[in-house]
Structure formats: structure tokens, C-alpha cells
Amino acid sequence: MSEQRDRQVQQPGAGRPRDPEVDRSILQATRELLTETGYQKTTISAISRRAKVGTAAIYRRWATRESIVEDAIFGMQDVDLPTATGDLHADLLAWTRMFLDRIAEPATRSAIPGLLSAYHHHEGVYERLVGRAELPAREAMTELLASAAPERTAEATQATANAVFDLLMSATTMRGLTVGLIDAESFCARTADALTVLAESGV
């Protein structure tokens, strides 16, 4: 794979899309480097060497290293949220397991601290990520709790869903970054218990 190949796929004015294989190679190289060398050493140059594409091909797609890492971590992990079963505890357990698995993945554990540092210096970047990765999940959580407690007002359901989601995110993020998947089953069971109590009692 080469930059020349990428240019051939997207010629000026040709109207043809970029070679998706180049995109996949860049994102996969980013994930591999995050796992093997850490965030600081996952530079544009290192990604270019690993993916065997020119840096110009990378910059045509992403303006910054942070944007590549975001796509490599969150874009390549796009998965369907757990399907509601009608058993609230079982559903929240499935959510907890999914969130922990995603955070504890080695490339994600490497990327998140670096991204958080970058977000501190670039206004609006974190908000963009929230809109992309978090809001759809919050909406799904609200739908789940609305089905579990149809007697609640929409406002009460939204408030409870936000509280449940915040607890889920904070617990799994901290656990995934610091401990990973050690004793994951017990952690997920305890967390699902707490989430269920909160969801059923409301706020």
C-alpha cells in the first residue's frame, strides 16, 4: 500500500472516493502502536511507517493526531448497544460488561489519558466526542428506563437515565483504566446491582 495508490483512487476532480483500505490500514496501525508503544509514541510519522502510507495521505484524512486516535478507538469499536430483554438487571449487567470491555481494551487504555490531556488544551474537542460517542448511548439508556418504568414522567425518566449513565461511565472508565478486566465478573455484578437500585428508585 502506498501514497501513490491513494492518489490514484482520489484524483482531483475525479469524484471517486478514497481507497477505504488506506483508511483501515491507518486506523489499524494507530491501534497497534497505542497498544505496543503508548500514546506519546503514536505519532503521525510512526503511524505513517506502520501503515506504509505517506504522511500526506494521513493529513488528507485527519488534521491532528488526536482525531486519528479518536477514530481508531471509538470509530473502529462501533457496536450495537445491548438489546433490551425486559429484565432490567440483566440489561444493565450487559451494559456494564460492554462498557468495561471497551475501556479495558489495551489500545483504549493507552489512548484515553492522552486524549484527555489534549482536550484540556483544545476547546470544543471533547464536546465533539461526546456528541459522537456518548449522546446516542444516553438516548438508548433513556429508552431502556422508560420501558422499565412507563409510569414515570419524561422528565423523571431523563433525570434517572442521566444519573444511571453517569455512574455507569465513571465506574467502568475508572475500573477499566486502572485494573482492566481483573475480577471483571464480580465488578460487573456489583455495578449492575447498584445501577438497578438507582434505576428503580429514581432521582
Tab-separated table of C-alpha atoms in Angstrom, residues 56-127:
chain	number	residue	atom	x	y	z
A	56	ALA	CA	0.281	13.463	3.184
A	57	ALA	CA	-2.229	10.636	2.801
A	58	ILE	CA	-2.844	10.766	6.542
A	59	TYR	CA	-3.272	14.543	6.662
A	60	ARG	CA	-5.803	14.394	3.822
A	61	ARG	CA	-7.991	12.404	6.166
A	62	TRP	CA	-7.194	13.725	9.661
A	63	ALA	CA	-5.971	17.145	10.726
A	64	THR	CA	-4.409	16.041	14.015
A	65	ARG	CA	-3.082	13.001	15.816
A	66	GLU	CA	-5.948	13.271	18.297
A	67	SER	CA	-8.528	12.958	15.539
A	68	ILE	CA	-6.832	9.804	14.227
A	69	VAL	CA	-6.731	8.287	17.700
A	70	GLU	CA	-10.413	9.131	18.249
A	71	ASP	CA	-11.392	7.331	15.059
A	72	ALA	CA	-9.088	4.401	15.813
A	73	ILE	CA	-10.522	3.936	19.302
A	74	PHE	CA	-14.146	4.962	19.005
A	75	GLY	CA	-14.840	4.608	15.300
A	76	MET	CA	-13.480	1.065	14.981
A	77	GLN	CA	-15.309	-0.004	18.119
A	78	ASP	CA	-18.750	0.998	16.932
A	79	VAL	CA	-21.012	-1.798	18.120
A	80	ASP	CA	-24.700	-2.207	18.741
A	81	LEU	CA	-25.797	-1.496	22.288
A	82	PRO	CA	-27.270	-4.428	24.219
A	83	THR	CA	-30.799	-5.343	23.207
A	84	ALA	CA	-33.415	-4.841	25.912
A	85	THR	CA	-34.721	-8.120	27.300
A	86	GLY	CA	-37.374	-6.871	29.706
A	87	ASP	CA	-35.167	-7.818	32.677
A	88	LEU	CA	-33.717	-4.503	33.871
A	89	HIS	CA	-30.953	-6.013	35.977
A	90	ALA	CA	-29.850	-8.309	33.157
A	91	ASP	CA	-29.901	-5.403	30.731
A	92	LEU	CA	-27.811	-3.172	32.992
A	93	LEU	CA	-25.382	-6.032	33.560
A	94	ALA	CA	-24.970	-6.356	29.793
A	95	TRP	CA	-24.348	-2.600	29.513
A	96	THR	CA	-21.749	-2.762	32.281
A	97	ARG	CA	-19.898	-5.647	30.684
A	98	MET	CA	-19.871	-3.946	27.288
A	99	PHE	CA	-18.591	-0.627	28.655
A	100	LEU	CA	-15.887	-2.282	30.728
A	101	ASP	CA	-14.721	-4.448	27.815
A	102	ARG	CA	-14.376	-1.399	25.588
A	103	ILE	CA	-12.494	0.709	28.140
A	104	ALA	CA	-10.210	-2.134	29.233
A	105	GLU	CA	-9.099	-2.884	25.664
A	106	PRO	CA	-5.318	-2.151	25.589
A	107	ALA	CA	-5.386	0.481	22.849
A	108	THR	CA	-8.219	2.329	24.594
A	109	ARG	CA	-6.436	2.275	27.961
A	110	SER	CA	-3.422	3.805	26.274
A	111	ALA	CA	-5.363	6.427	24.316
A	112	ILE	CA	-7.779	7.887	26.853
A	113	PRO	CA	-5.265	9.607	29.186
A	114	GLY	CA	-3.547	11.215	26.212
A	115	LEU	CA	-6.814	12.338	24.680
A	116	LEU	CA	-7.996	13.838	27.956
A	117	SER	CA	-4.803	15.853	28.172
A	118	ALA	CA	-5.244	17.065	24.603
A	119	TYR	CA	-8.874	18.010	25.219
A	120	HIS	CA	-7.745	20.240	28.093
A	121	HIS	CA	-5.825	22.397	25.625
A	122	HIS	CA	-8.262	22.384	22.700
A	123	GLU	CA	-11.665	23.904	23.370
A	124	GLY	CA	-14.608	22.097	21.843
A	125	VAL	CA	-12.808	18.849	21.056
A	126	TYR	CA	-14.246	16.915	23.989
A	127	GLU	CA	-17.726	18.210	23.231
